[in-house]
Coordinates of C-alpha atoms and ligand atoms in Angstrom, one line a residue:
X278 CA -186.2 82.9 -51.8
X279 CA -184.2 85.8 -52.0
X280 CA -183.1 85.8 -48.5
X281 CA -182.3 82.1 -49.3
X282 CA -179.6 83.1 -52.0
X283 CA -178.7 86.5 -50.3
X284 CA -177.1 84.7 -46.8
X285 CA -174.6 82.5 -49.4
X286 CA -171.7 85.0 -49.0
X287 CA -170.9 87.4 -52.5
X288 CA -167.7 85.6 -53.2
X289 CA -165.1 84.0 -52.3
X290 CA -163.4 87.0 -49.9
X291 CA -166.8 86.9 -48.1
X292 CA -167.0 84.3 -45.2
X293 CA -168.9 80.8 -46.3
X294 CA -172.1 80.8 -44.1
X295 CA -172.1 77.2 -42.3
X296 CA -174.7 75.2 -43.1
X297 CA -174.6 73.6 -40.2
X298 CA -175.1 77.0 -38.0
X299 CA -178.3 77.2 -40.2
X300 CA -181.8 77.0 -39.2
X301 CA -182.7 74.4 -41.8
X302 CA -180.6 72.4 -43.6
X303 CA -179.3 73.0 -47.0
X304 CA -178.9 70.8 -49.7
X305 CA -177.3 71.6 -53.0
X306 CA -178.4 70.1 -56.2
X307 CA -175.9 70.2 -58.9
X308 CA -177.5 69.7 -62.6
X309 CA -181.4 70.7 -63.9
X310 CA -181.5 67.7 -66.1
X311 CA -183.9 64.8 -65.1
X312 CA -182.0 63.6 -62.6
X313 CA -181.4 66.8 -60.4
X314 CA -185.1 67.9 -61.1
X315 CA -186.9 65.0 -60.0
X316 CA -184.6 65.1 -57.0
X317 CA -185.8 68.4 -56.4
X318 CA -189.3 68.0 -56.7
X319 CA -189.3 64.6 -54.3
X320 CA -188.2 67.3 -51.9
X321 CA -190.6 69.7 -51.9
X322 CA -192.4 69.6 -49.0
X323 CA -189.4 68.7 -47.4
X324 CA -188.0 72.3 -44.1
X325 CA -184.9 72.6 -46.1
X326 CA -183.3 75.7 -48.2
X327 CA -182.9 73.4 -51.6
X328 CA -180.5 75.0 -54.4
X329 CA -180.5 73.5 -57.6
X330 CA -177.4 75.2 -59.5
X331 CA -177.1 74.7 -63.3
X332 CA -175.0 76.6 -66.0
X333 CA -178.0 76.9 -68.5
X334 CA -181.1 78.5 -67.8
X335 CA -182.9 75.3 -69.2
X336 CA -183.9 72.0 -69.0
X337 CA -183.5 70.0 -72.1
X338 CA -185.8 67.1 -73.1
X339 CA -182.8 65.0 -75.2
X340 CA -184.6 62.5 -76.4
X341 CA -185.7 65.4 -79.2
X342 CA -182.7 67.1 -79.6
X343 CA -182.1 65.0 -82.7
X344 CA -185.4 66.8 -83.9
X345 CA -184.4 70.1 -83.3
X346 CA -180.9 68.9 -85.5
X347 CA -183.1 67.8 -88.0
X348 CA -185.2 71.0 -88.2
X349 CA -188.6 69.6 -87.1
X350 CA -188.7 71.5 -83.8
X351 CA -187.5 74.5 -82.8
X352 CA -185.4 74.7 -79.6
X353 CA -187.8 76.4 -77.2
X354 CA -190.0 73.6 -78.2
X355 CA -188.0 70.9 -76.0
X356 CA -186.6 72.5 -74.1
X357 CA -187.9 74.9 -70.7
X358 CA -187.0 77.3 -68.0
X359 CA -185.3 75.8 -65.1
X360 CA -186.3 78.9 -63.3
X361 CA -190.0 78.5 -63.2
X362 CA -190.0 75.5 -60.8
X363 CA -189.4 78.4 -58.3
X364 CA -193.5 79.6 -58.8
X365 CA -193.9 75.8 -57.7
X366 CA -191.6 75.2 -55.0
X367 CA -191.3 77.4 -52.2
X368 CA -188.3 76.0 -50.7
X369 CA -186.3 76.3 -54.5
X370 CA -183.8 79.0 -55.3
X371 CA -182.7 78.3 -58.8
X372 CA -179.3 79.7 -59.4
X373 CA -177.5 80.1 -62.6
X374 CA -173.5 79.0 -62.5
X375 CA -170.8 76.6 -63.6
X376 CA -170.0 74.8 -60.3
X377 CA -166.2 74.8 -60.7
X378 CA -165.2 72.9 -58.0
X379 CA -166.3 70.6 -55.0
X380 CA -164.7 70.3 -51.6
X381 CA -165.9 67.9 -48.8
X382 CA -163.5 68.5 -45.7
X383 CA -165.4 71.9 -46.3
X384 CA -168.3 70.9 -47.3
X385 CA -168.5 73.3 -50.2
X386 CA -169.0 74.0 -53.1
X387 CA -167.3 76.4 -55.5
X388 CA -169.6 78.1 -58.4
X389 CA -169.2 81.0 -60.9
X390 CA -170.9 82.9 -63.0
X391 CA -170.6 86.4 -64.5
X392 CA -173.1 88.6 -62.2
X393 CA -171.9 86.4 -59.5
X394 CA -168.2 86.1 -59.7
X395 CA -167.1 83.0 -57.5
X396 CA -169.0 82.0 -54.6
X397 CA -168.4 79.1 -52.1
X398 CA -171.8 77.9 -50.7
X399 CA -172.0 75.7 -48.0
X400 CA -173.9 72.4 -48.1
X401 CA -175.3 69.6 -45.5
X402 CA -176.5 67.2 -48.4
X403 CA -175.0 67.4 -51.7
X404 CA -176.4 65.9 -54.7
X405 CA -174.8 65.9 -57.8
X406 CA -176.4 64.7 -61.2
X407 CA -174.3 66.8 -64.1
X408 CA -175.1 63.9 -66.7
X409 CA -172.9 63.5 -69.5
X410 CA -170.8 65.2 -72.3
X411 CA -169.5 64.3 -75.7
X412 CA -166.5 61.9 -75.6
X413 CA -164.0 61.3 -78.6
X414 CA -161.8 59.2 -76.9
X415 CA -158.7 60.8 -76.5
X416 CA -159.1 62.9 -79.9
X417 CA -160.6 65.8 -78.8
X418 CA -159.2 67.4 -82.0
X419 CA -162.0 65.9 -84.0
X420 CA -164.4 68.0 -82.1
X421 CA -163.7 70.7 -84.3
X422 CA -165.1 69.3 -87.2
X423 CA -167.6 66.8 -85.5
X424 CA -169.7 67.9 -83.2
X425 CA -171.7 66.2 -80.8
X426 CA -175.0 66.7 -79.9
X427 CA -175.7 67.4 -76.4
X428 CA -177.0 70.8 -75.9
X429 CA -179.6 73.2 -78.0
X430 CA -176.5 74.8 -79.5
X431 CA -175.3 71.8 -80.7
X432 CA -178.3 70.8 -82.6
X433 CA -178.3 74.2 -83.7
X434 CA -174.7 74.0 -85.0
X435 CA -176.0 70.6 -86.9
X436 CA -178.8 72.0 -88.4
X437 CA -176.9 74.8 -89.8
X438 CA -174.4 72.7 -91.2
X439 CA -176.8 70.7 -92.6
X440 CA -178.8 73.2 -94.4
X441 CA -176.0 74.9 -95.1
X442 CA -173.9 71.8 -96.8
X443 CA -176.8 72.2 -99.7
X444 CA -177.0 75.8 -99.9
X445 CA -173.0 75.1 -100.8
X446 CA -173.3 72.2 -103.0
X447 CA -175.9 74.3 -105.4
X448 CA -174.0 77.5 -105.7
X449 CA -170.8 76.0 -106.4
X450 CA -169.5 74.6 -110.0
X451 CA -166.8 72.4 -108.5
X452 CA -168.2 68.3 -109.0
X453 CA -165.9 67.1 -106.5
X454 CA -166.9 69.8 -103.8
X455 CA -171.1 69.1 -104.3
X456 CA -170.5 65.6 -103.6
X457 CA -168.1 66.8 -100.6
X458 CA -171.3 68.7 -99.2
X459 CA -173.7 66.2 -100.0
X460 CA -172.0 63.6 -98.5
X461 CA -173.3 63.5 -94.2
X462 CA -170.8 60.8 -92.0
X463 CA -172.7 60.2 -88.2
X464 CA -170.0 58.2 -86.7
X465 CA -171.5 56.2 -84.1
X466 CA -174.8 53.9 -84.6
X467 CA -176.2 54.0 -81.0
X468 CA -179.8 55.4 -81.0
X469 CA -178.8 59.0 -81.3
X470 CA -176.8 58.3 -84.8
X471 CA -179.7 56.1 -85.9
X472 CA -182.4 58.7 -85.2
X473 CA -180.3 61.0 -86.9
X474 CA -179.3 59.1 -89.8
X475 CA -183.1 58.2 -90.4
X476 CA -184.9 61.8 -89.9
X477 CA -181.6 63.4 -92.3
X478 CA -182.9 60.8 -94.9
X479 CA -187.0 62.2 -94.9
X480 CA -185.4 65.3 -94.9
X481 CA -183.3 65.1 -98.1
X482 CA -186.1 62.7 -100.1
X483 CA -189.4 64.7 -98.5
X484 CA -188.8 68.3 -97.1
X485 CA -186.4 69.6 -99.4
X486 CA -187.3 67.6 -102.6
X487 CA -187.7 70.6 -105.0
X488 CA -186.4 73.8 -103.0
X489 CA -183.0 73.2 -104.9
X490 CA -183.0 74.5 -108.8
X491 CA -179.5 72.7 -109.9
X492 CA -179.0 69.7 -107.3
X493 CA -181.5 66.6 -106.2
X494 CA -181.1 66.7 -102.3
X495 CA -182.3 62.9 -102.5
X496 CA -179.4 62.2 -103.8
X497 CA -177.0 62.9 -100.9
X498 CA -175.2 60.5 -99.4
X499 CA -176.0 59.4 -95.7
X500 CA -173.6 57.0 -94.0
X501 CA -173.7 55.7 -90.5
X502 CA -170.0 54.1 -89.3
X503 CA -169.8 52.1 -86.2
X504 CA -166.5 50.4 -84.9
X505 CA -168.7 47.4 -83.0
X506 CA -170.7 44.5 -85.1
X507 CA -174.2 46.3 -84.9
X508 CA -176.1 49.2 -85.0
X509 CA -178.0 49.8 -81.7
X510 CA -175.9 47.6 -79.6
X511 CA -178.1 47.8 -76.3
X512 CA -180.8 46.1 -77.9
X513 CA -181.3 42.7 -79.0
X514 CA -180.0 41.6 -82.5
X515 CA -183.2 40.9 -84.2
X516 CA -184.3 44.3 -83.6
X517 CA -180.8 45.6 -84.9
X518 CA -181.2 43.6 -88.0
X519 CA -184.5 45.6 -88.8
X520 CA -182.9 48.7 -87.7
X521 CA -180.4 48.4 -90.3
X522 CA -183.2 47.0 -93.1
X523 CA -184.8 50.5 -92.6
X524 CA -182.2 52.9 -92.4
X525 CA -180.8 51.0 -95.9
X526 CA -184.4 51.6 -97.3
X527 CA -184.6 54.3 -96.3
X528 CA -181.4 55.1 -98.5
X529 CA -178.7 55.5 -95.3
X530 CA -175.6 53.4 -96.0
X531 CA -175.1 51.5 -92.7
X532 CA -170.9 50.7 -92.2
X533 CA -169.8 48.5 -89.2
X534 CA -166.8 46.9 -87.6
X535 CA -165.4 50.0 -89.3
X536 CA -163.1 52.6 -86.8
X537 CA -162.7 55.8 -87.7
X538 CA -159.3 57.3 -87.6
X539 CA -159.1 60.7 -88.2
X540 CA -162.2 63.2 -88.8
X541 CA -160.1 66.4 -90.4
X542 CA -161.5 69.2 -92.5
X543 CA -161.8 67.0 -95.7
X544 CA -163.9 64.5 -93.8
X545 CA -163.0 60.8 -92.6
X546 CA -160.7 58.3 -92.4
X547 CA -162.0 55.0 -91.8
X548 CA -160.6 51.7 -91.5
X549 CA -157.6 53.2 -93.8
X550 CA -160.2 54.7 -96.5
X551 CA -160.9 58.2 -96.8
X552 CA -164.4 60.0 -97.1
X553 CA -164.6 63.3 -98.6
X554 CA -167.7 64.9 -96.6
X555 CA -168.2 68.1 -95.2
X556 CA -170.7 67.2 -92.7
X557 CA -169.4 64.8 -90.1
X558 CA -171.9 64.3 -87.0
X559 CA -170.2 62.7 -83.4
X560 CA -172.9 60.1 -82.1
X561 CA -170.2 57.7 -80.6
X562 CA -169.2 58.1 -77.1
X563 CA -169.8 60.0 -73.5
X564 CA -167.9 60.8 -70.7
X565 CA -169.2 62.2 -67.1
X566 CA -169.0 65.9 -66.7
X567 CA -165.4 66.8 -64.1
X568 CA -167.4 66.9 -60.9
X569 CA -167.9 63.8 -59.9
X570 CA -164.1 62.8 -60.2
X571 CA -163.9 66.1 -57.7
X572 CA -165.7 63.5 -55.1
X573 CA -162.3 61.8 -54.6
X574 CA -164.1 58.6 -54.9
X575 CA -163.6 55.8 -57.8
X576 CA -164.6 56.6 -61.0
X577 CA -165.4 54.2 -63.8
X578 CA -163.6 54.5 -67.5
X579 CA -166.4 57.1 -68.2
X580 CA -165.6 59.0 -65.2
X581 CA -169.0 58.4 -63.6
X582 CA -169.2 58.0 -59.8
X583 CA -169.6 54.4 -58.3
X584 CA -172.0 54.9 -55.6
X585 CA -173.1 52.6 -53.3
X586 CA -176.4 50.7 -53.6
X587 CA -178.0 54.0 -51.8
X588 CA -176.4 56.4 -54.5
X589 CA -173.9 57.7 -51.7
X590 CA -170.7 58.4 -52.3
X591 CA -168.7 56.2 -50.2
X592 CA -167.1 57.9 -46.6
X593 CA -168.8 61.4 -47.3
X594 CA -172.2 61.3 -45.6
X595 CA -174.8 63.5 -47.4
X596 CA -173.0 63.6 -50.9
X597 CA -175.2 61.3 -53.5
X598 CA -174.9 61.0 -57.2
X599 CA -177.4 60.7 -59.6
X600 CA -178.5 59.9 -63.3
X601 CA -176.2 59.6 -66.2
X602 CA -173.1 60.4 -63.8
X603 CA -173.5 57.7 -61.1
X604 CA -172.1 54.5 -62.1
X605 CA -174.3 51.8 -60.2
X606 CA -174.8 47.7 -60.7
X607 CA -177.9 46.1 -60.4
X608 CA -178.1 42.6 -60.7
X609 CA -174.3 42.4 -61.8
X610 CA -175.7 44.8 -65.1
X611 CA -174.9 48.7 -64.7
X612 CA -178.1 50.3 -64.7
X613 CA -178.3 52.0 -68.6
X614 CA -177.6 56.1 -68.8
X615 CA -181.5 56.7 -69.9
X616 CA -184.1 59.9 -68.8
X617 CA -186.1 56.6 -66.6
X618 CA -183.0 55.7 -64.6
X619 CA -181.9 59.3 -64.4
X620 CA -185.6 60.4 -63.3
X621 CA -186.2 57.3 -61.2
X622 CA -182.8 57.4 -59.0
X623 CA -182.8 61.4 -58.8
X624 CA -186.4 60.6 -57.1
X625 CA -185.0 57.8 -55.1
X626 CA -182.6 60.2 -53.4
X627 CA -184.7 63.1 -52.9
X628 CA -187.4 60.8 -50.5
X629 CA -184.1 59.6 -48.9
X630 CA -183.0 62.8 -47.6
X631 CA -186.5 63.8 -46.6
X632 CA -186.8 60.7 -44.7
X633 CA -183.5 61.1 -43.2
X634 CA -184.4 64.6 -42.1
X635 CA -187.3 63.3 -40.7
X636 CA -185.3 60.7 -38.4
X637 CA -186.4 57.7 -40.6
X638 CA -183.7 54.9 -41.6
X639 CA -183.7 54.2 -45.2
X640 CA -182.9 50.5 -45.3
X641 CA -184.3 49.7 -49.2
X642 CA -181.6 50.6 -51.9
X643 CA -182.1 51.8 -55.1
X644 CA -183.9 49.7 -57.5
X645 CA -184.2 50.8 -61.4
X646 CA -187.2 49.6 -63.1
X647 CA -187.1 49.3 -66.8
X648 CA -189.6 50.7 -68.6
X649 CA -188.3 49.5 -71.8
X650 CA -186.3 50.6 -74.7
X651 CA -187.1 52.8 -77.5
X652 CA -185.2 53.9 -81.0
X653 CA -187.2 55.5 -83.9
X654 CA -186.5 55.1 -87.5
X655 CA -187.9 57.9 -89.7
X656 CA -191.4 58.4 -89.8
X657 CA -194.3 55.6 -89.2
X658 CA -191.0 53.1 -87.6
X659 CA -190.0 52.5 -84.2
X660 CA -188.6 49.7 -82.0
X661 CA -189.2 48.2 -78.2
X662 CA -187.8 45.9 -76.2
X663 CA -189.0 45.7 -73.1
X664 CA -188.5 42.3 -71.5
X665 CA -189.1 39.8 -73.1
X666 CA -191.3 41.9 -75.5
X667 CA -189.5 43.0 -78.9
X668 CA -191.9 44.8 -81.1
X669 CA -191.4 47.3 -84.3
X670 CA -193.5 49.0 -86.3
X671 CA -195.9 51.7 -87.2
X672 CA -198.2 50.4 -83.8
X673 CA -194.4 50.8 -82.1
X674 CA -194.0 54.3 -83.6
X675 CA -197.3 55.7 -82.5
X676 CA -196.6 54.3 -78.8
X677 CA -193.3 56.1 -79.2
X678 CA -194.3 59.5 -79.9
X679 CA -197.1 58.8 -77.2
X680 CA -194.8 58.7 -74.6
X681 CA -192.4 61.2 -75.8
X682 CA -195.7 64.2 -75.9
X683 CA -196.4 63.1 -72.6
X684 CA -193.0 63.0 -70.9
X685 CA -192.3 66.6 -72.3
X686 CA -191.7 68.9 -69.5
X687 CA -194.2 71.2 -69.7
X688 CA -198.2 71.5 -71.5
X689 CA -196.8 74.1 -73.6
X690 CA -193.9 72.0 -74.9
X691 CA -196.8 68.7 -75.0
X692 CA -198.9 71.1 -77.4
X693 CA -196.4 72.9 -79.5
X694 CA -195.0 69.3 -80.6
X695 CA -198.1 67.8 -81.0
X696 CA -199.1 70.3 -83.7
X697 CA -195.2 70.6 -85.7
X698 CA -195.2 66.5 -85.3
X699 CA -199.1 66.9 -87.3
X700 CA -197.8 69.5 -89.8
X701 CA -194.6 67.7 -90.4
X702 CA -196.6 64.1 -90.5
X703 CA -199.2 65.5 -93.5
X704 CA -197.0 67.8 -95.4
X705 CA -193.5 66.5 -94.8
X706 CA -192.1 70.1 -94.3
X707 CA -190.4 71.2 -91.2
X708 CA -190.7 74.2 -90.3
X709 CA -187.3 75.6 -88.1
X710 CA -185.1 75.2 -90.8
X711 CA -183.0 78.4 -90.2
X712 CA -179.0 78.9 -90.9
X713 CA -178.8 81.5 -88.1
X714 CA -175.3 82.3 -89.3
X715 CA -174.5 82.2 -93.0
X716 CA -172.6 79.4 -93.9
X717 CA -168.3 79.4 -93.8
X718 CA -166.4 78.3 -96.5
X719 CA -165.7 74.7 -95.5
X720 CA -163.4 73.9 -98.6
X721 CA -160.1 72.5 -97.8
X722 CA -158.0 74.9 -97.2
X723 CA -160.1 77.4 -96.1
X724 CA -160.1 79.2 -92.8
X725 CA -162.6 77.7 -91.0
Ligands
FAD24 C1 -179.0 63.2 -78.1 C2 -179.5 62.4 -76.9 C3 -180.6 61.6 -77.1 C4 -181.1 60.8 -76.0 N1 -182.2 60.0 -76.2 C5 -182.7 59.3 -75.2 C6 -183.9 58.6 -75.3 O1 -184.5 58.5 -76.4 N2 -184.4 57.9 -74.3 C7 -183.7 58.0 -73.0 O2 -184.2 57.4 -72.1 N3 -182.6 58.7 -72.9 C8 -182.1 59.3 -73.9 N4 -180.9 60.0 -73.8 C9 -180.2 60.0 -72.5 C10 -180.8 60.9 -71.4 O3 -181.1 62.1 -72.0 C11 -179.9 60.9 -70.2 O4 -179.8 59.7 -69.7 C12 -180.5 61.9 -69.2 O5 -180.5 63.2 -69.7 C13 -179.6 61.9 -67.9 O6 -180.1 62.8 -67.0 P1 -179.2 63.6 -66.0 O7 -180.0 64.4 -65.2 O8 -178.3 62.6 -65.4 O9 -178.2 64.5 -66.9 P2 -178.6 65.6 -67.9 O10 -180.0 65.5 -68.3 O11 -177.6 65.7 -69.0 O12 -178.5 66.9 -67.0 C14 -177.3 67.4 -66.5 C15 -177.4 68.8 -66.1 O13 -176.2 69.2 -65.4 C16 -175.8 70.5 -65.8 N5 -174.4 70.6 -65.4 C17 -173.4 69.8 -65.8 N6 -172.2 70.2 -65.3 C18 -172.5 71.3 -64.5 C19 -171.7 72.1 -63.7 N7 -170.4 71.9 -63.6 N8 -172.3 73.2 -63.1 C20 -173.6 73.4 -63.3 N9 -174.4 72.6 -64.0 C21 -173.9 71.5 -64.6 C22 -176.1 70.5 -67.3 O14 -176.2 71.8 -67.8 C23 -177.4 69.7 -67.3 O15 -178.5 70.6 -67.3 C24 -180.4 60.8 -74.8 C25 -179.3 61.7 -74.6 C26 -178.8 62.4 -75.7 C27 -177.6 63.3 -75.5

């Protein structure tokens, strides 16, 4: 392994070692999220030198992250080493960098990191799958006051605003301001701002009923803005039209058709009305991550790759994209930006370069099968469509967290869930709820 990574050159002064003066082969895997892992893994038994490059050290299970914001679970609890698939995988090196830039006359790639400095590594198959990141649409100066939630930080950030939004309302004496901090804004009503929306609400009526001497946390205000016509868009209406039953029971005020216009340190401005808040959550939109514009091939107006019905990029043999940041049409519908079609064409590519390398013609394309569609709604609610088959429920919310324990990456992540999810389920307390930084003065005006 060692040797593996060693033989890459030390930087960029040092000469790039050819792949193709190599023994065996090289391919390059860009991205540990499901995508570049299960790409990884269809490889290996495959007699190549595999690198699968990523700038954390982790892989994150996203589906919980909105858990993690919500102070159920704690991150190490979805989230595990991409490292360790080395004890598994002889033909692995796992290497920690940013890959900064992409270059197929070359065939290169440029990565950095801090031990490492910048290294070109040369590649015969290349194989990115770098997902997506947070999109505001041209007003990346919300960010600032909205964050997204992508990575473990992020839902760190959230939680700590959260928590820390109460801890602010009770200790000050201004009326105005405790409503400010009581008052949480998810813009965006796709399945990350409902399952946020819906776990804040437990939290506020359930977990932190009582901690609070001189406020009633139930009696924050939760609101949930979309600028489309329904709240989970991607599934059918019937099921959004319960969605939005339960989040109102469950006290969230659902807004749509309503755009927002600015997001500043007072809160909102939507649809020409302002909303004082303190807390405002970015659910809306994603974009792909630089590299695959780097490809030189079309993008799409997210920036994700169109790749051919193999997953190549078109004109540069060996160089595939996968998962969230491939853009691909399947029966005139682009395939959806879920863990399943992320998993399943990361897969797909893997056995295509080991069938390749073995002198075998690939003729079937990629095919995504749908599994189905899943959104939960607080505790004991949940909703599928899969098919024809729309079903919600408390039936629907067991099947849910099913899946969920046993698609988590690793026994240890399978069991530690299993037994917050219990303790959470028959108390209602959650128990990560840490401000690991005390919290800023968020007043307007202040420095923040
Ligand atoms: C909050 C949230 C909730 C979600 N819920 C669900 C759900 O319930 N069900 C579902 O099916 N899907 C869900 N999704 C979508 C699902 O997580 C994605 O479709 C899936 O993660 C895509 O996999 P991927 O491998 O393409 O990208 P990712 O899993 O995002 O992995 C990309 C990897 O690339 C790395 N990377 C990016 N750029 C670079 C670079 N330049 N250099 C090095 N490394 C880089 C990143 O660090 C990351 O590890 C959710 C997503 C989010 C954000």
């Amino acid at each position: 392994m060692t040797a593996m990574l060693a033989d890459i050159g030390p930087d960029n002064a040092a000469p790039v070692v050819e792949a193709s003066h190599r023994e065996r082969k090289r391919i390059i895997i860009i991205g540990g999220g499901f995508a570049g892992i299960a790409a990884a893994r269809a490889l290996r038994r495959a007699d190549v030198d595999l690198i699968l490059i990523d700038r954390r050290n982790h892989h994150i299970f996203q589906p919980l992250l909105y858990q993690v914001a919500t102070a159920v679970l704690s991150p190490a609890e979805i989230a595990a080493p991409i490292r360790q698939l080395e004890v598994k995988q002889q033909n692995l090196s796992v290497l920690l960098a940013e890959v900064t830039g992409v270059d197929l006359a070359s065939r290169t790639i440029e990565a950095s990191s801090p031990g490492l400095g910048v290294r070109k590594i040369a590649f015969d198959y290349l194989v990115v799958a770098t997902g997506m990141r947070p999109s505001y649409f041209g007003h990346d100066e919300f960010a600032r006051y909205a964050p997204g939630l992508k990575s473990l930080s992020d839902a760190e950030t959230i939680r700590a605003k959260i928590l820390g939004a109460f801890e602010v309302a009770a200790a000050t004496e201004d009326e105005s301001e405790r409503s400010r901090q009581m008052t949480f804004v998810l813009v965006g009503a796709g399945p990350t701002g409902v399952e946020l929306a819906a776990s804040l609400a437990q939290m506020v009526k359930v977990t932190l009923r009582g901690n609070f001497r001189h406020i009633d946390p139930a009696r924050a205000s939760i609101i949930l803005l979309d600028a489309g016509k329904r709240v989970l868009p991607t599934f059918a209406e019937s099921l959004s039209q319960r969605v939005t039953r339960r989040l109102t029971k469950l006290g969230v005020k659902v807004l749509t058709d309503l755009k927002v216009e600015t997001v500043d340190v007072e809160g909102v401005i939507a649809g020409g009305n302002r909303i004082l808040s303190a807390t405002v959550l970015w659910t809306a939109g994603v974009a792909a991550s630089p590299i695959p514009k780097m490809l030189g091939t079309k993008i799409d107006r997210a920036g994700r790759a169109l790749v051919d019905p193999f997953l190549r990029v078109v004109d540069a043999p060996g160089v595939f994209v996968v998962g969230d940041a491939a853009s691909v049409m399947q029966d005139e519908h682009p395939v959806p930006g879920v863990a399943q079609a992320a998993i399943q064409q990361g897969r797909y590519v893997g056995r295509l370069i080991a069938k390749e390398l073995k002198g075998r013609n690939v003729k079937r394309s990629f095919r995504y099968f749908d599994k189905g569609n899943m959104a939960v709604v607080g505790k004991n609610y949940a909703v599928l469509e899969r098919g024809w088959l729309r079903t919600s429920g408390t039936l629907t919310w067991l099947v849910w967290a099913f899946i969920h324990i046993l698609a988590l990456p690793q026994l240890q992540n399978r069991l530690r869930v299993q037994r917050q999810w219990l303790w959470s389920y028959f108390t209602g307390q959650r128990s990560s709820r840490l401000i690991a930084e005390p919290p800023r003065d968020t007043a307007p005006g202040s420095d923040r």
